[in-house]
């Protein structure tokens, strides 16, 4: 099952990815997570990416495309993958298409989570992350079941993302908005786009994701 989760920042890609990974056991490839891990380890890639992430801009296509190309050659993706936050530009979409062609595989679905912009700002402002396992929560919409304890791993340390500050959030949404419309059109033309109303309870969104994925098995 080769899948893409498409949507603006805060649309719920990471949240749905957590559900999808648990249910279908498919590796989750988030370019944002890859950049944040590189930054944490202070690698040259991380330091390069930081400049763009702090400004709410996109990391250059060439850098991002190479990372995904390498990641898709790893052994654990041979039966499927879930891409989250990639592709984000038409250039990345074309690069992915060529990559998949070389690997002799095809996308099964591109799931577009559509959420109004005003809602996204509120979601990003309230987002917090488990510092141990990376699970995503929201202060109001999606808190931990026990206050201060991660549902997933029991961790008790949480943080907010640096780029979820209000100044950066607006910029990120704007930058991604321009690209996302083009990607929706691109994948529609490719015949793989499925749009989901993302402004609902995460469990209801996932129920629809499952309907879409019904009948699609691991490659
Ligand atoms: P993305 O990965 O697309 O940037 P996230 O999955 O991190 O988005 O979600 C952004 C914020 O919105 C998080 O705080 C998350 O808990 C919350 N959230 C995710 N899905 C929903 C939903 N369907 N309804 C309300 N809040 C949501
Ligand atoms: P995300 O975790 O998906 O919200 O991504 C966080 C940041 O990482 C973005 O604001 C970009 O700066 C960078 N990034 C993540 N994915 C991509 C991508 N596919 N192309 C370019 N930049 C990206």
PDB file of C-alpha atoms and ligand atoms in Angstrom:
ATOM      1  CA  UNK A   1       0.000   0.000   0.000  1.00  0.00           C
ATOM      2  CA  UNK A   2       1.728   3.161  -1.247  1.00  0.00           C
ATOM      3  CA  UNK A   3      -0.004   6.182   0.237  1.00  0.00           C
ATOM      4  CA  UNK A   4       0.349   9.925   0.528  1.00  0.00           C
ATOM      5  CA  UNK A   5      -1.315  12.146   3.112  1.00  0.00           C
ATOM      6  CA  UNK A   6      -1.805  15.606   1.685  1.00  0.00           C
ATOM      7  CA  UNK A   7      -3.019  18.680   3.531  1.00  0.00           C
ATOM      8  CA  UNK A   8      -2.013  22.070   4.876  1.00  0.00           C
ATOM      9  CA  UNK A   9      -0.043  22.346   8.129  1.00  0.00           C
ATOM     10  CA  UNK A  10      -2.397  21.320  10.936  1.00  0.00           C
ATOM     11  CA  UNK A  11      -4.796  19.405   8.679  1.00  0.00           C
ATOM     12  CA  UNK A  12      -4.229  16.275  10.764  1.00  0.00           C
ATOM     13  CA  UNK A  13      -1.713  14.351   8.651  1.00  0.00           C
ATOM     14  CA  UNK A  14       0.453  13.295  11.593  1.00  0.00           C
ATOM     15  CA  UNK A  15      -2.594  12.366  13.659  1.00  0.00           C
ATOM     16  CA  UNK A  16      -4.084  10.192  10.909  1.00  0.00           C
ATOM     17  CA  UNK A  17      -0.638   8.738  10.206  1.00  0.00           C
ATOM     18  CA  UNK A  18      -0.487   7.460  13.796  1.00  0.00           C
ATOM     19  CA  UNK A  19      -3.807   5.647  13.325  1.00  0.00           C
ATOM     20  CA  UNK A  20      -2.869   4.307   9.886  1.00  0.00           C
ATOM     21  CA  UNK A  21       0.474   2.961  11.078  1.00  0.00           C
ATOM     22  CA  UNK A  22      -1.158   1.129  13.983  1.00  0.00           C
ATOM     23  CA  UNK A  23      -3.876  -0.392  11.811  1.00  0.00           C
ATOM     24  CA  UNK A  24      -1.880  -1.235   8.677  1.00  0.00           C
ATOM     25  CA  UNK A  25       1.673  -1.491   9.945  1.00  0.00           C
ATOM     26  CA  UNK A  26       3.045   0.600   7.105  1.00  0.00           C
ATOM     27  CA  UNK A  27       6.180   2.746   7.611  1.00  0.00           C
ATOM     28  CA  UNK A  28       5.459   6.427   8.217  1.00  0.00           C
ATOM     29  CA  UNK A  29       7.763   8.735   6.288  1.00  0.00           C
ATOM     30  CA  UNK A  30       7.375  12.348   7.376  1.00  0.00           C
ATOM     31  CA  UNK A  31       9.873  14.727   5.809  1.00  0.00           C
ATOM     32  CA  UNK A  32       9.185  17.192   8.641  1.00  0.00           C
ATOM     33  CA  UNK A  33      10.137  14.484  11.177  1.00  0.00           C
ATOM     34  CA  UNK A  34      13.275  13.651   9.186  1.00  0.00           C
ATOM     35  CA  UNK A  35      14.342  17.302   9.210  1.00  0.00           C
ATOM     36  CA  UNK A  36      13.568  17.695  12.934  1.00  0.00           C
ATOM     37  CA  UNK A  37      15.582  14.565  13.769  1.00  0.00           C
ATOM     38  CA  UNK A  38      18.500  15.863  11.688  1.00  0.00           C
ATOM     39  CA  UNK A  39      18.279  19.182  13.480  1.00  0.00           C
ATOM     40  CA  UNK A  40      18.263  17.513  16.877  1.00  0.00           C
ATOM     41  CA  UNK A  41      21.419  15.634  15.903  1.00  0.00           C
ATOM     42  CA  UNK A  42      22.940  18.817  14.493  1.00  0.00           C
ATOM     43  CA  UNK A  43      23.814  17.174  11.179  1.00  0.00           C
ATOM     44  CA  UNK A  44      24.633  19.366   8.147  1.00  0.00           C
ATOM     45  CA  UNK A  45      21.181  18.521   6.755  1.00  0.00           C
ATOM     46  CA  UNK A  46      19.501  19.613   9.974  1.00  0.00           C
ATOM     47  CA  UNK A  47      21.381  22.879  10.108  1.00  0.00           C
ATOM     48  CA  UNK A  48      20.566  23.584   6.450  1.00  0.00           C
ATOM     49  CA  UNK A  49      16.864  22.731   6.936  1.00  0.00           C
ATOM     50  CA  UNK A  50      16.621  24.866  10.090  1.00  0.00           C
ATOM     51  CA  UNK A  51      17.032  28.082   8.094  1.00  0.00           C
ATOM     52  CA  UNK A  52      13.897  27.311   6.118  1.00  0.00           C
ATOM     53  CA  UNK A  53      11.861  25.742   8.913  1.00  0.00           C
ATOM     54  CA  UNK A  54      12.406  28.709  11.239  1.00  0.00           C
ATOM     55  CA  UNK A  55      11.207  31.035   8.487  1.00  0.00           C
ATOM     56  CA  UNK A  56       8.181  28.869   7.702  1.00  0.00           C
ATOM     57  CA  UNK A  57       9.518  28.241   4.209  1.00  0.00           C
ATOM     58  CA  UNK A  58      10.024  25.054   2.252  1.00  0.00           C
ATOM     59  CA  UNK A  59      13.373  23.286   2.243  1.00  0.00           C
ATOM     60  CA  UNK A  60      14.691  23.316  -1.369  1.00  0.00           C
ATOM     61  CA  UNK A  61      13.277  20.582  -3.589  1.00  0.00           C
ATOM     62  CA  UNK A  62      16.648  19.123  -4.443  1.00  0.00           C
ATOM     63  CA  UNK A  63      17.491  18.469  -0.788  1.00  0.00           C
ATOM     64  CA  UNK A  64      14.065  17.046   0.028  1.00  0.00           C
ATOM     65  CA  UNK A  65      13.839  14.897  -3.099  1.00  0.00           C
ATOM     66  CA  UNK A  66      17.186  13.266  -2.385  1.00  0.00           C
ATOM     67  CA  UNK A  67      16.197  12.382   1.150  1.00  0.00           C
ATOM     68  CA  UNK A  68      12.975  10.734   0.052  1.00  0.00           C
ATOM     69  CA  UNK A  69      14.667   8.958  -2.824  1.00  0.00           C
ATOM     70  CA  UNK A  70      17.142   7.377  -0.425  1.00  0.00           C
ATOM     71  CA  UNK A  71      14.460   6.575   2.136  1.00  0.00           C
ATOM     72  CA  UNK A  72      12.359   4.764  -0.484  1.00  0.00           C
ATOM     73  CA  UNK A  73      15.274   2.462  -1.215  1.00  0.00           C
ATOM     74  CA  UNK A  74      15.349   1.118   2.321  1.00  0.00           C
ATOM     75  CA  UNK A  75      14.198  -2.387   3.028  1.00  0.00           C
ATOM     76  CA  UNK A  76      11.245  -1.611   5.280  1.00  0.00           C
ATOM     77  CA  UNK A  77       9.324   0.205   2.548  1.00  0.00           C
ATOM     78  CA  UNK A  78       9.268  -2.694   0.127  1.00  0.00           C
ATOM     79  CA  UNK A  79       5.669  -3.586   1.049  1.00  0.00           C
ATOM     80  CA  UNK A  80       4.377  -0.049   1.295  1.00  0.00           C
ATOM     81  CA  UNK A  81       4.810   3.425   2.725  1.00  0.00           C
ATOM     82  CA  UNK A  82       2.848   6.334   4.070  1.00  0.00           C
ATOM     83  CA  UNK A  83       4.294   9.666   2.990  1.00  0.00           C
ATOM     84  CA  UNK A  84       3.297  12.616   5.188  1.00  0.00           C
ATOM     85  CA  UNK A  85       4.282  16.148   4.166  1.00  0.00           C
ATOM     86  CA  UNK A  86       5.855  15.021   0.890  1.00  0.00           C
ATOM     87  CA  UNK A  87       5.416  15.903  -1.913  1.00  0.00           C
ATOM     88  CA  UNK A  88       4.736  19.574  -1.266  1.00  0.00           C
ATOM     89  CA  UNK A  89       5.559  21.046  -4.667  1.00  0.00           C
ATOM     90  CA  UNK A  90       4.984  20.026  -8.286  1.00  0.00           C
ATOM     91  CA  UNK A  91       8.711  19.480  -8.655  1.00  0.00           C
ATOM     92  CA  UNK A  92       8.612  17.017  -5.723  1.00  0.00           C
ATOM     93  CA  UNK A  93       5.551  15.305  -7.226  1.00  0.00           C
ATOM     94  CA  UNK A  94       7.359  14.736 -10.499  1.00  0.00           C
ATOM     95  CA  UNK A  95      10.498  13.544  -8.693  1.00  0.00           C
ATOM     96  CA  UNK A  96       8.400  11.064  -6.731  1.00  0.00           C
ATOM     97  CA  UNK A  97       6.694   9.852  -9.869  1.00  0.00           C
ATOM     98  CA  UNK A  98      10.052   9.148 -11.508  1.00  0.00           C
ATOM     99  CA  UNK A  99      11.311   7.456  -8.378  1.00  0.00           C
ATOM    100  CA  UNK A 100       8.319   5.188  -8.144  1.00  0.00           C
ATOM    101  CA  UNK A 101       8.566   4.362 -11.835  1.00  0.00           C
ATOM    102  CA  UNK A 102      12.204   3.354 -11.341  1.00  0.00           C
ATOM    103  CA  UNK A 103      11.151   1.181  -8.427  1.00  0.00           C
ATOM    104  CA  UNK A 104       8.331  -0.332 -10.489  1.00  0.00           C
ATOM    105  CA  UNK A 105       5.575   0.773  -8.140  1.00  0.00           C
ATOM    106  CA  UNK A 106       2.484   2.953  -8.218  1.00  0.00           C
ATOM    107  CA  UNK A 107       0.594   5.092  -5.753  1.00  0.00           C
ATOM    108  CA  UNK A 108      -2.564   3.510  -4.377  1.00  0.00           C
ATOM    109  CA  UNK A 109      -4.089   6.698  -3.016  1.00  0.00           C
ATOM    110  CA  UNK A 110      -3.399  10.312  -2.166  1.00  0.00           C
ATOM    111  CA  UNK A 111      -5.635  11.265   0.722  1.00  0.00           C
ATOM    112  CA  UNK A 112      -6.255  14.996   0.899  1.00  0.00           C
ATOM    113  CA  UNK A 113      -7.396  16.226   4.309  1.00  0.00           C
ATOM    114  CA  UNK A 114      -9.321  19.425   3.646  1.00  0.00           C
ATOM    115  CA  UNK A 115      -9.647  21.796   6.628  1.00  0.00           C
ATOM    116  CA  UNK A 116     -10.542  25.520   6.614  1.00  0.00           C
ATOM    117  CA  UNK A 117      -7.656  27.889   7.244  1.00  0.00           C
ATOM    118  CA  UNK A 118      -9.097  29.503  10.436  1.00  0.00           C
ATOM    119  CA  UNK A 119      -9.296  26.063  12.022  1.00  0.00           C
ATOM    120  CA  UNK A 120      -5.686  25.299  11.111  1.00  0.00           C
ATOM    121  CA  UNK A 121      -4.369  28.316  12.988  1.00  0.00           C
ATOM    122  CA  UNK A 122      -6.234  27.268  16.110  1.00  0.00           C
ATOM    123  CA  UNK A 123      -5.029  23.682  15.774  1.00  0.00           C
ATOM    124  CA  UNK A 124      -1.362  24.627  15.383  1.00  0.00           C
ATOM    125  CA  UNK A 125      -1.507  27.065  18.289  1.00  0.00           C
ATOM    126  CA  UNK A 126      -2.758  24.281  20.590  1.00  0.00           C
ATOM    127  CA  UNK A 127      -0.600  21.441  19.285  1.00  0.00           C
ATOM    128  CA  UNK A 128       1.774  19.733  21.696  1.00  0.00           C
ATOM    129  CA  UNK A 129       4.012  16.738  21.226  1.00  0.00           C
ATOM    130  CA  UNK A 130       5.199  13.939  23.486  1.00  0.00           C
ATOM    131  CA  UNK A 131       8.949  14.466  23.791  1.00  0.00           C
ATOM    132  CA  UNK A 132       9.529  10.732  24.177  1.00  0.00           C
ATOM    133  CA  UNK A 133       7.568   9.159  21.299  1.00  0.00           C
ATOM    134  CA  UNK A 134       6.442  12.137  19.194  1.00  0.00           C
ATOM    135  CA  UNK A 135       2.682  11.491  19.571  1.00  0.00           C
ATOM    136  CA  UNK A 136       0.642  14.585  18.750  1.00  0.00           C
ATOM    137  CA  UNK A 137      -2.026  16.150  20.966  1.00  0.00           C
ATOM    138  CA  UNK A 138      -4.089  19.319  21.151  1.00  0.00           C
ATOM    139  CA  UNK A 139      -4.831  21.287  24.312  1.00  0.00           C
ATOM    140  CA  UNK A 140      -8.583  21.366  23.655  1.00  0.00           C
ATOM    141  CA  UNK A 141      -9.441  19.085  20.736  1.00  0.00           C
ATOM    142  CA  UNK A 142      -7.327  16.082  21.433  1.00  0.00           C
ATOM    143  CA  UNK A 143      -5.743  16.062  24.913  1.00  0.00           C
ATOM    144  CA  UNK A 144      -4.091  13.063  26.572  1.00  0.00           C
ATOM    145  CA  UNK A 145      -6.581  10.833  28.408  1.00  0.00           C
ATOM    146  CA  UNK A 146      -4.740  11.351  31.679  1.00  0.00           C
ATOM    147  CA  UNK A 147      -3.492  14.893  32.024  1.00  0.00           C
ATOM    148  CA  UNK A 148       0.272  15.104  31.542  1.00  0.00           C
ATOM    149  CA  UNK A 149       0.705  11.438  30.558  1.00  0.00           C
ATOM    150  CA  UNK A 150       1.149  10.331  26.933  1.00  0.00           C
ATOM    151  CA  UNK A 151      -1.528   7.795  25.870  1.00  0.00           C
ATOM    152  CA  UNK A 152       0.947   6.102  23.579  1.00  0.00           C
ATOM    153  CA  UNK A 153       4.079   5.628  25.706  1.00  0.00           C
ATOM    154  CA  UNK A 154       3.320   6.932  29.203  1.00  0.00           C
ATOM    155  CA  UNK A 155       5.860   9.751  28.775  1.00  0.00           C
ATOM    156  CA  UNK A 156       5.404  12.851  30.890  1.00  0.00           C
ATOM    157  CA  UNK A 157       7.490  15.392  28.974  1.00  0.00           C
ATOM    158  CA  UNK A 158       5.810  17.427  26.255  1.00  0.00           C
ATOM    159  CA  UNK A 159       6.847  20.323  24.050  1.00  0.00           C
ATOM    160  CA  UNK A 160       5.536  22.687  21.408  1.00  0.00           C
ATOM    161  CA  UNK A 161       7.150  22.835  17.995  1.00  0.00           C
ATOM    162  CA  UNK A 162       9.301  25.925  17.392  1.00  0.00           C
ATOM    163  CA  UNK A 163       7.510  26.583  14.115  1.00  0.00           C
ATOM    164  CA  UNK A 164       4.065  26.551  15.759  1.00  0.00           C
ATOM    165  CA  UNK A 165       4.597  30.129  16.990  1.00  0.00           C
ATOM    166  CA  UNK A 166       1.861  32.418  15.602  1.00  0.00           C
ATOM    167  CA  UNK A 167       4.309  34.417  13.408  1.00  0.00           C
ATOM    168  CA  UNK A 168       5.562  31.291  11.647  1.00  0.00           C
ATOM    169  CA  UNK A 169       2.185  29.572  11.428  1.00  0.00           C
ATOM    170  CA  UNK A 170       0.638  32.196   9.146  1.00  0.00           C
ATOM    171  CA  UNK A 171       3.646  32.094   6.845  1.00  0.00           C
ATOM    172  CA  UNK A 172       3.635  28.291   6.703  1.00  0.00           C
ATOM    173  CA  UNK A 173      -0.024  28.155   5.814  1.00  0.00           C
ATOM    174  CA  UNK A 174       0.405  30.770   3.095  1.00  0.00           C
ATOM    175  CA  UNK A 175       3.462  29.071   1.564  1.00  0.00           C
ATOM    176  CA  UNK A 176       1.758  25.685   1.570  1.00  0.00           C
ATOM    177  CA  UNK A 177      -1.598  26.978   0.342  1.00  0.00           C
ATOM    178  CA  UNK A 178      -0.133  28.065  -2.969  1.00  0.00           C
ATOM    179  CA  UNK A 179       1.409  24.648  -3.509  1.00  0.00           C
ATOM    180  CA  UNK A 180      -1.384  22.471  -2.167  1.00  0.00           C
ATOM    181  CA  UNK A 181      -3.972  23.678  -4.694  1.00  0.00           C
ATOM    182  CA  UNK A 182      -1.586  22.690  -7.460  1.00  0.00           C
ATOM    183  CA  UNK A 183      -0.936  19.295  -5.899  1.00  0.00           C
ATOM    184  CA  UNK A 184      -4.638  18.584  -5.546  1.00  0.00           C
ATOM    185  CA  UNK A 185      -5.066  19.280  -9.253  1.00  0.00           C
ATOM    186  CA  UNK A 186      -1.985  17.221 -10.138  1.00  0.00           C
ATOM    187  CA  UNK A 187      -3.065  14.116  -8.241  1.00  0.00           C
ATOM    188  CA  UNK A 188      -6.639  14.516  -9.426  1.00  0.00           C
ATOM    189  CA  UNK A 189      -5.345  14.330 -12.987  1.00  0.00           C
ATOM    190  CA  UNK A 190      -3.332  11.256 -12.012  1.00  0.00           C
ATOM    191  CA  UNK A 191      -6.618   9.692 -10.868  1.00  0.00           C
ATOM    192  CA  UNK A 192      -5.455   8.895  -7.321  1.00  0.00           C
ATOM    193  CA  UNK A 193      -6.784  11.800  -5.237  1.00  0.00           C
ATOM    194  CA  UNK A 194      -9.406  11.208  -2.560  1.00  0.00           C
ATOM    195  CA  UNK A 195     -10.600  14.245  -0.626  1.00  0.00           C
ATOM    196  CA  UNK A 196     -11.775  13.931   2.959  1.00  0.00           C
ATOM    197  CA  UNK A 197     -13.522  16.570   5.051  1.00  0.00           C
ATOM    198  CA  UNK A 198     -10.915  16.944   7.786  1.00  0.00           C
ATOM    199  CA  UNK A 199     -12.836  19.298  10.058  1.00  0.00           C
ATOM    200  CA  UNK A 200     -14.350  16.507  12.132  1.00  0.00           C
ATOM    201  CA  UNK A 201     -13.434  14.351  15.051  1.00  0.00           C
ATOM    202  CA  UNK A 202     -10.123  12.562  14.268  1.00  0.00           C
ATOM    203  CA  UNK A 203     -11.798   9.157  14.773  1.00  0.00           C
ATOM    204  CA  UNK A 204     -14.490  10.000  12.205  1.00  0.00           C
ATOM    205  CA  UNK A 205     -11.829  11.114   9.767  1.00  0.00           C
ATOM    206  CA  UNK A 206     -10.015   7.825  10.300  1.00  0.00           C
ATOM    207  CA  UNK A 207     -13.214   5.828   9.742  1.00  0.00           C
ATOM    208  CA  UNK A 208     -13.382   7.374   6.276  1.00  0.00           C
ATOM    209  CA  UNK A 209      -9.688   6.723   5.670  1.00  0.00           C
ATOM    210  CA  UNK A 210     -10.331   3.054   6.457  1.00  0.00           C
ATOM    211  CA  UNK A 211     -13.200   2.931   3.960  1.00  0.00           C
ATOM    212  CA  UNK A 212     -10.894   4.306   1.297  1.00  0.00           C
ATOM    213  CA  UNK A 213      -8.184   1.807   2.123  1.00  0.00           C
ATOM    214  CA  UNK A 214     -10.542  -1.139   2.203  1.00  0.00           C
ATOM    215  CA  UNK A 215      -9.519  -3.660  -0.363  1.00  0.00           C
ATOM    216  CA  UNK A 216      -6.059  -2.173  -0.758  1.00  0.00           C
ATOM    217  CA  UNK A 217      -3.532  -4.639   0.544  1.00  0.00           C
ATOM    218  CA  UNK A 218       0.203  -4.523   1.050  1.00  0.00           C
ATOM    219  CA  UNK A 219       2.024  -4.726  -2.291  1.00  0.00           C
TER     220      UNK A 219
HETATM  221  P1  LIG B   1      -0.303  18.003  10.488  1.00  0.00           P
HETATM  222  O1  LIG B   1       0.558  16.777  10.655  1.00  0.00           O
HETATM  223  O2  LIG B   1      -1.145  17.932   9.246  1.00  0.00           O
HETATM  224  O3  LIG B   1       0.456  19.284  10.583  1.00  0.00           O
HETATM  225  P2  LIG B   1      -1.371  17.264  13.109  1.00  0.00           P
HETATM  226  O4  LIG B   1      -1.821  15.844  12.933  1.00  0.00           O
HETATM  227  O5  LIG B   1      -0.114  17.491  13.844  1.00  0.00           O
HETATM  228  O6  LIG B   1      -1.351  18.015  11.668  1.00  0.00           O
HETATM  229  O7  LIG B   1      -2.570  18.043  13.798  1.00  0.00           O
HETATM  230  C1  LIG B   1      -2.453  19.426  14.162  1.00  0.00           C
HETATM  231  C2  LIG B   1      -3.146  19.663  15.502  1.00  0.00           C
HETATM  232  O8  LIG B   1      -4.554  19.453  15.368  1.00  0.00           O
HETATM  233  C3  LIG B   1      -2.697  18.717  16.619  1.00  0.00           C
HETATM  234  O9  LIG B   1      -2.720  19.441  17.821  1.00  0.00           O
HETATM  235  C4  LIG B   1      -3.760  17.610  16.618  1.00  0.00           C
HETATM  236  O10 LIG B   1      -3.917  17.022  17.913  1.00  0.00           O
HETATM  237  C5  LIG B   1      -5.010  18.378  16.216  1.00  0.00           C
HETATM  238  N1  LIG B   1      -5.920  17.574  15.359  1.00  0.00           N
HETATM  239  C6  LIG B   1      -5.568  16.643  14.429  1.00  0.00           C
HETATM  240  N2  LIG B   1      -6.676  16.140  13.826  1.00  0.00           N
HETATM  241  C7  LIG B   1      -7.731  16.797  14.369  1.00  0.00           C
HETATM  242  C8  LIG B   1      -9.154  16.752  14.156  1.00  0.00           C
HETATM  243  N3  LIG B   1      -9.690  15.917  13.248  1.00  0.00           N
HETATM  244  N4  LIG B   1      -9.931  17.561  14.894  1.00  0.00           N
HETATM  245  C9  LIG B   1      -9.391  18.411  15.798  1.00  0.00           C
HETATM  246  N5  LIG B   1      -8.076  18.503  16.056  1.00  0.00           N
HETATM  247  C10 LIG B   1      -7.246  17.722  15.346  1.00  0.00           C
HETATM  248  P1  LIG B   2       5.869  19.488   8.804  1.00  0.00           P
HETATM  249  O1  LIG B   2       6.349  18.700   9.974  1.00  0.00           O
HETATM  250  O2  LIG B   2       5.370  18.612   7.686  1.00  0.00           O
HETATM  251  O3  LIG B   2       4.875  20.553   9.198  1.00  0.00           O
HETATM  252  O4  LIG B   2       7.146  20.235   8.202  1.00  0.00           O
HETATM  253  C1  LIG B   2       7.895  21.158   8.979  1.00  0.00           C
HETATM  254  C2  LIG B   2       8.810  21.978   8.067  1.00  0.00           C
HETATM  255  O5  LIG B   2       9.768  21.115   7.432  1.00  0.00           O
HETATM  256  C3  LIG B   2       8.123  22.714   6.918  1.00  0.00           C
HETATM  257  O6  LIG B   2       7.588  23.973   7.306  1.00  0.00           O
HETATM  258  C4  LIG B   2       9.280  22.858   5.914  1.00  0.00           C
HETATM  259  O7  LIG B   2      10.174  23.899   6.294  1.00  0.00           O
HETATM  260  C5  LIG B   2      10.019  21.527   6.091  1.00  0.00           C
HETATM  261  N1  LIG B   2       9.469  20.497   5.185  1.00  0.00           N
HETATM  262  C6  LIG B   2       8.811  19.348   5.550  1.00  0.00           C
HETATM  263  N2  LIG B   2       8.471  18.643   4.471  1.00  0.00           N
HETATM  264  C7  LIG B   2       8.902  19.348   3.386  1.00  0.00           C
HETATM  265  C8  LIG B   2       8.839  19.168   1.983  1.00  0.00           C
HETATM  266  N3  LIG B   2       8.247  18.098   1.454  1.00  0.00           N
HETATM  267  N4  LIG B   2       9.385  20.114   1.190  1.00  0.00           N
HETATM  268  C9  LIG B   2       9.991  21.181   1.705  1.00  0.00           C
HETATM  269  N5  LIG B   2      10.073  21.437   3.008  1.00  0.00           N
HETATM  270  C10 LIG B   2       9.544  20.535   3.854  1.00  0.00           C
END
